[in-house]
Tab-separated table of C-alpha atoms in Angstrom:
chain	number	residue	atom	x	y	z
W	717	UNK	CA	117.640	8.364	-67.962
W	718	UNK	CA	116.408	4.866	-68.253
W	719	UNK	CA	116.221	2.495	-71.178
W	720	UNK	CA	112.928	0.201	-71.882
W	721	UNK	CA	114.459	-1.834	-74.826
W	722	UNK	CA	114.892	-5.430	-76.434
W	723	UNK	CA	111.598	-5.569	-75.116
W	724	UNK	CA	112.980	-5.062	-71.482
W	725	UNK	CA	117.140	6.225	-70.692
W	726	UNK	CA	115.258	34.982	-96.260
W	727	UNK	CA	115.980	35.277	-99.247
W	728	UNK	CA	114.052	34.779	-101.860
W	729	UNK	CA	115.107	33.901	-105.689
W	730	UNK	CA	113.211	33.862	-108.847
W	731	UNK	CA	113.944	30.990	-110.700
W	732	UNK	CA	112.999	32.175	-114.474
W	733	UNK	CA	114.853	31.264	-117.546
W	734	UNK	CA	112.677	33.033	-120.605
W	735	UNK	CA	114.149	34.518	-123.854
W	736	UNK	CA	117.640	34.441	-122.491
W	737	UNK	CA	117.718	36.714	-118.947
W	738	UNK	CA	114.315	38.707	-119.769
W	739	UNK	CA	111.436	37.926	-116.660
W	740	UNK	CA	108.601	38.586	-118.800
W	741	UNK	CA	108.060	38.759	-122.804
W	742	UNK	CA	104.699	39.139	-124.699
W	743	UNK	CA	105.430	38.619	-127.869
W	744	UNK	CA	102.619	39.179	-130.473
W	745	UNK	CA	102.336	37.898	-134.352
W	746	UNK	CA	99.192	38.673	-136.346
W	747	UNK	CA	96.762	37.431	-134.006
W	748	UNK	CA	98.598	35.463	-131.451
W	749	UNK	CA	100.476	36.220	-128.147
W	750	UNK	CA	102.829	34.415	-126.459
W	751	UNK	CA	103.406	35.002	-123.213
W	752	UNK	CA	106.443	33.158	-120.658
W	753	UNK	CA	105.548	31.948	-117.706
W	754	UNK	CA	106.585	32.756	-114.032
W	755	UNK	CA	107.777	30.351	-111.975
W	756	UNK	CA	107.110	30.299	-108.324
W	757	UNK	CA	110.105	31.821	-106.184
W	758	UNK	CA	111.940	29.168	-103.806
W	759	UNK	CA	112.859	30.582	-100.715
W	760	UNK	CA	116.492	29.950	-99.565
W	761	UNK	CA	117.324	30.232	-95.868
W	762	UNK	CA	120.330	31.745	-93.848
W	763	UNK	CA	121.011	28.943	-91.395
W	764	UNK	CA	123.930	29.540	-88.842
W	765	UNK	CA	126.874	27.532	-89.156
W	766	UNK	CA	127.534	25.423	-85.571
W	767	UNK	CA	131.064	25.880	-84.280
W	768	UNK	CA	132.047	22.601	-82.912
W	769	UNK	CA	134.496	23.888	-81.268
W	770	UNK	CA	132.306	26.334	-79.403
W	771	UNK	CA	130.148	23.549	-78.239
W	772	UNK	CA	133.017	21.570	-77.086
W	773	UNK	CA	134.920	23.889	-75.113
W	774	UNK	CA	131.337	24.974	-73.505
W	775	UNK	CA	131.590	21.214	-72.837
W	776	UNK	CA	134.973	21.540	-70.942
W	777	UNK	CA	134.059	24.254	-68.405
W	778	UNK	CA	131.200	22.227	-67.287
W	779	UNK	CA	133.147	19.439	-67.111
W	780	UNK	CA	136.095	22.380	-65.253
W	781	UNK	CA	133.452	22.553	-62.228
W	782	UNK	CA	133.776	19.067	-61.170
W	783	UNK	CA	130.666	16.414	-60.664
W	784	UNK	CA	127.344	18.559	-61.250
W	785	UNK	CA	125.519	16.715	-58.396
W	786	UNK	CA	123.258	18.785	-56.309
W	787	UNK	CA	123.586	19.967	-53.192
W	788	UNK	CA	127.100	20.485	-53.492
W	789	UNK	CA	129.159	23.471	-54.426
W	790	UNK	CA	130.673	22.669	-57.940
W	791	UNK	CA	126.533	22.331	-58.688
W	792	UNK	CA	125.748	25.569	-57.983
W	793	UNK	CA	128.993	27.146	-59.861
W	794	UNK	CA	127.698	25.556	-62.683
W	795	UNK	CA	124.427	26.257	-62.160
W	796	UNK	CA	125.678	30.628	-61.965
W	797	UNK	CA	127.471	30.458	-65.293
W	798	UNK	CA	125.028	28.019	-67.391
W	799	UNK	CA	122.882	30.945	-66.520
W	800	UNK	CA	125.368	33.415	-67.065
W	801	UNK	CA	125.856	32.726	-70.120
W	802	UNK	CA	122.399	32.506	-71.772
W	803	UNK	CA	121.767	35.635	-70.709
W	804	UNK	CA	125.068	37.293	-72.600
W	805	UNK	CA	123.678	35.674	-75.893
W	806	UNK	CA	120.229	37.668	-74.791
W	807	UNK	CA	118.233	35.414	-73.709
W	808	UNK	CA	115.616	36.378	-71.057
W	809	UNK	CA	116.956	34.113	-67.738
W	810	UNK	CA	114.677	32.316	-65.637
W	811	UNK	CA	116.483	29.905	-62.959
W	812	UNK	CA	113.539	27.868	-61.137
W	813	UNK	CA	114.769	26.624	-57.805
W	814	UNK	CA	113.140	23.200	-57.126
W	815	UNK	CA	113.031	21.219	-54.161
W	816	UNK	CA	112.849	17.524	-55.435
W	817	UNK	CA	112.803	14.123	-53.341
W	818	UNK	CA	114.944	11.754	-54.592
W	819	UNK	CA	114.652	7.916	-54.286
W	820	UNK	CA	115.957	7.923	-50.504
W	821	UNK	CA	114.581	10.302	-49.483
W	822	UNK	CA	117.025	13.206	-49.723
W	823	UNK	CA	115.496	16.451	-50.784
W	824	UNK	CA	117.835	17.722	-53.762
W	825	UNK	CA	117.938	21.709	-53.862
W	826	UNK	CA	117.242	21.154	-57.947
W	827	UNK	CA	117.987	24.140	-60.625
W	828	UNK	CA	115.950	24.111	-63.507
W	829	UNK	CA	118.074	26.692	-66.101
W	830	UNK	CA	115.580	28.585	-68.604
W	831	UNK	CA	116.733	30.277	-71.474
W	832	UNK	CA	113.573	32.573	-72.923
W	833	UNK	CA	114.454	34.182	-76.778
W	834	UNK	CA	112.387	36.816	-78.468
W	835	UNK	CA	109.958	36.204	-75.372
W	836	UNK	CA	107.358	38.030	-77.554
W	837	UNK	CA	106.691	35.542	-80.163
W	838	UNK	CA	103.789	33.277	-79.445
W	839	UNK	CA	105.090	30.532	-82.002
W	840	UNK	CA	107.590	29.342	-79.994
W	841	UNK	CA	110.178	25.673	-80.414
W	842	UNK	CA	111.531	24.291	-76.932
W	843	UNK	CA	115.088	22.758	-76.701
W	844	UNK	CA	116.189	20.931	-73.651
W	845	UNK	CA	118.836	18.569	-71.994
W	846	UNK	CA	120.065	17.804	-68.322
W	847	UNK	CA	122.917	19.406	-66.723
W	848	UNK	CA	123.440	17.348	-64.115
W	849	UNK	CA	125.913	14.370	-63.915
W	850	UNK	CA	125.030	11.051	-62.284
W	851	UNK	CA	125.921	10.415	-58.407
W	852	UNK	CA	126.213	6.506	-58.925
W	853	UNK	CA	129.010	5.180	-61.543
W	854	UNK	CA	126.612	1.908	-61.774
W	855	UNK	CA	127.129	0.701	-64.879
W	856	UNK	CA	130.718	0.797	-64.454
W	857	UNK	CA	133.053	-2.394	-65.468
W	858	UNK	CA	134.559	-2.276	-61.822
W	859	UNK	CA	132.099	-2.954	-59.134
W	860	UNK	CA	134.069	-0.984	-56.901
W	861	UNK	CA	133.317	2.408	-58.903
W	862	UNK	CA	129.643	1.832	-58.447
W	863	UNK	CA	129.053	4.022	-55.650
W	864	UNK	CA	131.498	7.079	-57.473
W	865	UNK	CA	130.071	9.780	-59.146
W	866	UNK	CA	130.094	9.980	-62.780
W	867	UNK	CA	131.868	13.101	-64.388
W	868	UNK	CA	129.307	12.938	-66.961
W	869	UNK	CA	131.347	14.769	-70.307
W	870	UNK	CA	128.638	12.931	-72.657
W	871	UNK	CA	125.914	12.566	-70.652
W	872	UNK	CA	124.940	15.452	-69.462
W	873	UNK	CA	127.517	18.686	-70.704
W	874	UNK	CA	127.403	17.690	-74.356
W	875	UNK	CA	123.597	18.287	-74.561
W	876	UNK	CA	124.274	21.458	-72.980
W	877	UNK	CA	127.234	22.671	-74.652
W	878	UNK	CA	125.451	21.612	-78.022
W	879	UNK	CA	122.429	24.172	-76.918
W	880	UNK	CA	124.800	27.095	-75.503
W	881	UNK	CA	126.136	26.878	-79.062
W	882	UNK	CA	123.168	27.488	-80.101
W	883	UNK	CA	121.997	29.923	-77.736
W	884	UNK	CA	125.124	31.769	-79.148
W	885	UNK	CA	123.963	31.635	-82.533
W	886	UNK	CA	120.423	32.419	-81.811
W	887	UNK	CA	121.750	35.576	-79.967
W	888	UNK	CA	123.598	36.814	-83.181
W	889	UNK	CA	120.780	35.981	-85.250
W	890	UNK	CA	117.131	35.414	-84.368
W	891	UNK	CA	114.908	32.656	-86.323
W	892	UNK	CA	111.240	33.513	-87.509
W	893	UNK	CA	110.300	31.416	-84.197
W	894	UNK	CA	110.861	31.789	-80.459
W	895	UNK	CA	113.173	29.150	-78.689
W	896	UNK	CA	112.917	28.279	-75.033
W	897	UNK	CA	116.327	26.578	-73.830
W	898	UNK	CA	115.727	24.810	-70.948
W	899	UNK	CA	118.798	23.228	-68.902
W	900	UNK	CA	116.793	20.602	-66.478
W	901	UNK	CA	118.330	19.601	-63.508
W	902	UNK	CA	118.307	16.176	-61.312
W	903	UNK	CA	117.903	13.985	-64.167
W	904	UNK	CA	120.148	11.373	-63.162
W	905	UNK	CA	119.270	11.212	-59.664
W	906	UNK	CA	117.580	7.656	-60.482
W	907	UNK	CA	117.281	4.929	-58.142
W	908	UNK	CA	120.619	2.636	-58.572
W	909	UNK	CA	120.261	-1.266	-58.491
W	910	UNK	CA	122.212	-1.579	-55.226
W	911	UNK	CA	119.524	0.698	-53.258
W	912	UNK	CA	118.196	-0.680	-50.457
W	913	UNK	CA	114.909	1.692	-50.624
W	914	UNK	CA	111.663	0.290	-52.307
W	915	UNK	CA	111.673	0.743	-55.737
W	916	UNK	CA	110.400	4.102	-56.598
W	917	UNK	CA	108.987	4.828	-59.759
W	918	UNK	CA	109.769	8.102	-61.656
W	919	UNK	CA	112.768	8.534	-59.688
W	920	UNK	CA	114.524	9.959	-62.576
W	921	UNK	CA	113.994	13.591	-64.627
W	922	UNK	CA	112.910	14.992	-61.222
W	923	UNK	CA	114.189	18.914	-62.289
W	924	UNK	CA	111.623	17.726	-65.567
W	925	UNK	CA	108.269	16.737	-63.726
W	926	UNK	CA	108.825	19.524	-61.691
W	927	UNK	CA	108.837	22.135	-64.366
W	928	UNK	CA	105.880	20.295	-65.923
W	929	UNK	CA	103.700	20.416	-62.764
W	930	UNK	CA	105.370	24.448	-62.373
W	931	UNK	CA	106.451	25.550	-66.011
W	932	UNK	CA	108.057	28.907	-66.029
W	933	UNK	CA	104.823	30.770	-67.878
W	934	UNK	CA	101.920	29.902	-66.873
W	935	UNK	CA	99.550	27.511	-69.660
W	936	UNK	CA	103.192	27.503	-71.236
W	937	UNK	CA	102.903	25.979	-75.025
W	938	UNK	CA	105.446	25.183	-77.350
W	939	UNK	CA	104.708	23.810	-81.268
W	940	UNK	CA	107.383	20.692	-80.115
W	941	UNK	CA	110.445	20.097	-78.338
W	942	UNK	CA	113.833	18.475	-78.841
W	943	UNK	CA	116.166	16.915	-75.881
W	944	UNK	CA	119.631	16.432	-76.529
W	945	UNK	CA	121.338	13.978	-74.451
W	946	UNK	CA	124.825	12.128	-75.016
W	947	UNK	CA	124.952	13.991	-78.466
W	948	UNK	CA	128.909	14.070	-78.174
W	949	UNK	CA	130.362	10.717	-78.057
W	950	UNK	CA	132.773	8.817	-80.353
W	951	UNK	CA	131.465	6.231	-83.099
W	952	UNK	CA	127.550	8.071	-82.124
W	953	UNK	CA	124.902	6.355	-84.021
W	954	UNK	CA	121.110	8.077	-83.321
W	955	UNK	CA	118.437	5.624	-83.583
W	956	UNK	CA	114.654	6.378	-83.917
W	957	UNK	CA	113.845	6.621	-79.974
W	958	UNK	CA	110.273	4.347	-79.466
W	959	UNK	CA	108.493	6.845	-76.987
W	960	UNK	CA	109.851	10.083	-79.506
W	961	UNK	CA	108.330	7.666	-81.957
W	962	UNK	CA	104.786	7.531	-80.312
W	963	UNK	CA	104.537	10.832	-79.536
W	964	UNK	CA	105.631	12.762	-81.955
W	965	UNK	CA	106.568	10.682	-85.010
W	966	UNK	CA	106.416	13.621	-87.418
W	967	UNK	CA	109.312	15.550	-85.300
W	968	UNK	CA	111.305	12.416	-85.664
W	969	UNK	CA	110.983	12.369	-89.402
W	970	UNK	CA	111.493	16.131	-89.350
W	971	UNK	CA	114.457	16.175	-87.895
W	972	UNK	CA	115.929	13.020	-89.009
W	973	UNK	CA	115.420	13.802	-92.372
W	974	UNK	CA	117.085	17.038	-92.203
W	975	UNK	CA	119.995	15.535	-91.145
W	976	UNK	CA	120.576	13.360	-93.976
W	977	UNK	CA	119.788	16.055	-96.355
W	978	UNK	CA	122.777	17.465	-94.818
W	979	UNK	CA	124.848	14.695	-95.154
W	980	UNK	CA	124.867	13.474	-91.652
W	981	UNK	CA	123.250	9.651	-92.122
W	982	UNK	CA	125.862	8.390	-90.751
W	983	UNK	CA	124.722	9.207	-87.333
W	984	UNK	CA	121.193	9.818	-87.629
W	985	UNK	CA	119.890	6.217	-88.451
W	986	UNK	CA	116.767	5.251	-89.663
W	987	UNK	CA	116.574	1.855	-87.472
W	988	UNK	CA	114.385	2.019	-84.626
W	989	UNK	CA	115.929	2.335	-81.109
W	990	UNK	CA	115.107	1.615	-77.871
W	991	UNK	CA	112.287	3.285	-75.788
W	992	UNK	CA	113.748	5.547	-73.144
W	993	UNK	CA	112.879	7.136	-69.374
W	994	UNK	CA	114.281	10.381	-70.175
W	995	UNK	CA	112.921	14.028	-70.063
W	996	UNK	CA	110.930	14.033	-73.426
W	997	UNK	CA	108.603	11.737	-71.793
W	998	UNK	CA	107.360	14.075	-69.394
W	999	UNK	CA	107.444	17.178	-71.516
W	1000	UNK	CA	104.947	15.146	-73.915
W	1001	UNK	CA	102.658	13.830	-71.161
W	1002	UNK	CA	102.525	17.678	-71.131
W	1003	UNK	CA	101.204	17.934	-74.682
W	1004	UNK	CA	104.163	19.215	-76.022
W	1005	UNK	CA	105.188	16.797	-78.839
W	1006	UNK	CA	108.500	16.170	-78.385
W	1007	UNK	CA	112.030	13.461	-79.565
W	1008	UNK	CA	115.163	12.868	-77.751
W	1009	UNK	CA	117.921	13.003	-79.246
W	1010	UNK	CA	120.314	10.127	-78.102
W	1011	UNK	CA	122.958	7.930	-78.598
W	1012	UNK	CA	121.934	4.124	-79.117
W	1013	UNK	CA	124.454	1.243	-79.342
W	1014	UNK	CA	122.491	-1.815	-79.933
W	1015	UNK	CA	125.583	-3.842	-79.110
W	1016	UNK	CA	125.723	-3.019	-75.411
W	1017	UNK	CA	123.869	-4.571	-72.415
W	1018	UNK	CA	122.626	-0.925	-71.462
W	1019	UNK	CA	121.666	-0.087	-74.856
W	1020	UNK	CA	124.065	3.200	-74.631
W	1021	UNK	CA	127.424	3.772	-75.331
W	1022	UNK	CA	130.369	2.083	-73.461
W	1023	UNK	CA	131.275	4.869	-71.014
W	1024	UNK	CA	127.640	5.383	-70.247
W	1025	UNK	CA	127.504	5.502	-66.227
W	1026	UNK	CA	131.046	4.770	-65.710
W	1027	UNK	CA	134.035	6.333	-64.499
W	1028	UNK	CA	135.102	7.079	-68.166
W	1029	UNK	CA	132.492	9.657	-69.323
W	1030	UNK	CA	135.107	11.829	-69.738
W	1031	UNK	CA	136.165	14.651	-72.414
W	1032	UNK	CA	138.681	11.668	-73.760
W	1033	UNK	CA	135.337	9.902	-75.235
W	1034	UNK	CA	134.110	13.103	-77.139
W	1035	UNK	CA	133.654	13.665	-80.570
W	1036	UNK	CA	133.215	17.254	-82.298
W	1037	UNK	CA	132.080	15.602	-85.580
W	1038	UNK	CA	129.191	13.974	-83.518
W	1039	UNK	CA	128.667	17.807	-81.961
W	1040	UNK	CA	128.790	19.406	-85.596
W	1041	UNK	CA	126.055	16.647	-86.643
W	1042	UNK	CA	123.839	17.198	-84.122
W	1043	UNK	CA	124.096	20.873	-83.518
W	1044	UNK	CA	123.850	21.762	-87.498
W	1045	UNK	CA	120.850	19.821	-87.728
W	1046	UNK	CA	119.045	21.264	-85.007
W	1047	UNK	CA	120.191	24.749	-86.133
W	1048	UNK	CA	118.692	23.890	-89.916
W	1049	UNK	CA	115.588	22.622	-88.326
W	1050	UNK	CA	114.708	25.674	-86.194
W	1051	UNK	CA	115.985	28.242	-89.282
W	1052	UNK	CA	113.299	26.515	-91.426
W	1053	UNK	CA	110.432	26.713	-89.399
């Protein structure tokens, strides 16, 4: 992803209380009745509880596989058990090959990963993040890791382990709604500062613009989506994203307020962050409202956390309280709707 910021990536329970534990009482005298009133039921619902530690070891074997860059071999390993393993929580597996150009020129033999539960509900929530890692360590400290690939723990497998956690849940028990899980692929593919091509624009989310030009149904709707992206990291703070902002502000408050209701302000802040290239862009040009979930350090140059395009994105920089925040939220918002 990019960054545009600093103005420059059921059950249901009675509640009734009348004439000690009686639910109704007419009660005459002479020529008056009294009667109790019922109050309106409230209905309470069975959310999941996410297993950080699921999502992190899901983490793990991504990050097992080596760089997820494609056209190599540790890509398409991945690429076989992200697939894998949606379908062994049930989900109905779609993998979309897609042949994508990237910013030199090189055609990138992309993998968009589609997770399809209770395929016949037309109601349906999409959840998404990239599973690629980045080619280009750019943003690294050391100018001589800028050409190195980027093992990409944070950005890139947490999103993903966060949503095979849920996938797993999901598979065990099945909300009112349908849930797409889409895994897109050449994400961070984007044109580095040192290229020596003309700039190209939308050089990033290429697995993305391909699925919205090709989605896997066709006319394919969802009520709104939710992208996950660098939802693991230490010391995560989750700022009010600008474009998730204009295009689907109500999602943002949706979600965000959830989270504090479950005690998880702490990360999900109600400051505004920065506006970001990422894959939520696309899917709303699509019509699909949709936010992005993602970590925003206002203290950094890029905007992002400090291991963000380095060398470092590595499991040492995770968090499983970040996970648990993120995850449990989602999991509350999609068990609600």
């Amino acid at each position: 992803m990019s960054i545009n910021m600093f103005n420059r990536k059921r059950m249901f329970v009675p509640l009734l209380c009348v004439a000690g534990l009686l639910l109704f009482q007419l009660v005459s005298c002479k020529n008056k009745t009294v009667s109790s009133s019922v109050q309106e039921s409230v209905p309470v619902v069975d959310v999941p509880v996410f297993n950080a530690d699921s999502a992190y070891a899901y983490m793990q074997k991504q990050v097992d596989f080596g760089y997820r860059i494609p056209n190599t071999p540790e890509h398409l390993a991945t690429a076989s058990y992200l697939a894998s393993e949606l379908n062994r929580h049930g989900a109905e597996v779609q993998v979309q090959d897609a042949d994508v150009v990237a910013f030199d020129g090189t055609v990138l033999h992309a993998k968009n990963i589609i997770g399809i539960f209770s395929p016949e509900k037309t109601d349906r929530i999409l959840l998404f993040a990239h599973w690629d890692s980045r080619p280009f360590a750019d943003n690294d400290p050391d100018e001589e890791n800028h050409r190195k690939p980027v093992l990409g723990a944070n950005d890139g497998a947490s999103g993903v382990g966060a949503l095979l956690e849920i996938a797993r849940q999901i598979g065990m028990k099945s909300p009112q709604v349908g849930v797409d899980i889409i895994f897109f692929d050449a994400e961070d593919y984007g044109q580095p500062y040192f290229s020596t091509h003309s700039e190209v624009q939308d050089s990033w989310a290429l697995g993305t613009q391909y699925w919205v030009r090709r989605p896997h149904r066709p006319g394919y709707r969802a009520r709104f989506g939710i992208l996950l992206d660098m939802v693991g990291g230490e010391n995560a703070v989750f700022a009010r994203e600008k474009a998730s902002l204009q295009y689907a502000p109500g999602i943002v408050d949706k979600v965000w307020k959830k989270a504090q209701s479950l005690g998880y302000g702490k990360y999900f802040s109600d400051n505004e962050g920065g506006y970001i290239i990422d894959d939520h862009v696309y899917v709303n040009k699509m019509g699909i409202p949709s936010i992005d979930i993602i970590q925003y350090d206002a203290s950094s140059d890029s905007g992002f956390n400090p291991q963000w395009h380095t060398v470092h994105d590595t499991m040492d920089h995770i968090d499983k309280e970040t996970l648990k925040a993120v995850g449990q939220t989602v999991l509350a918002v999609i068990y609600n709707e």
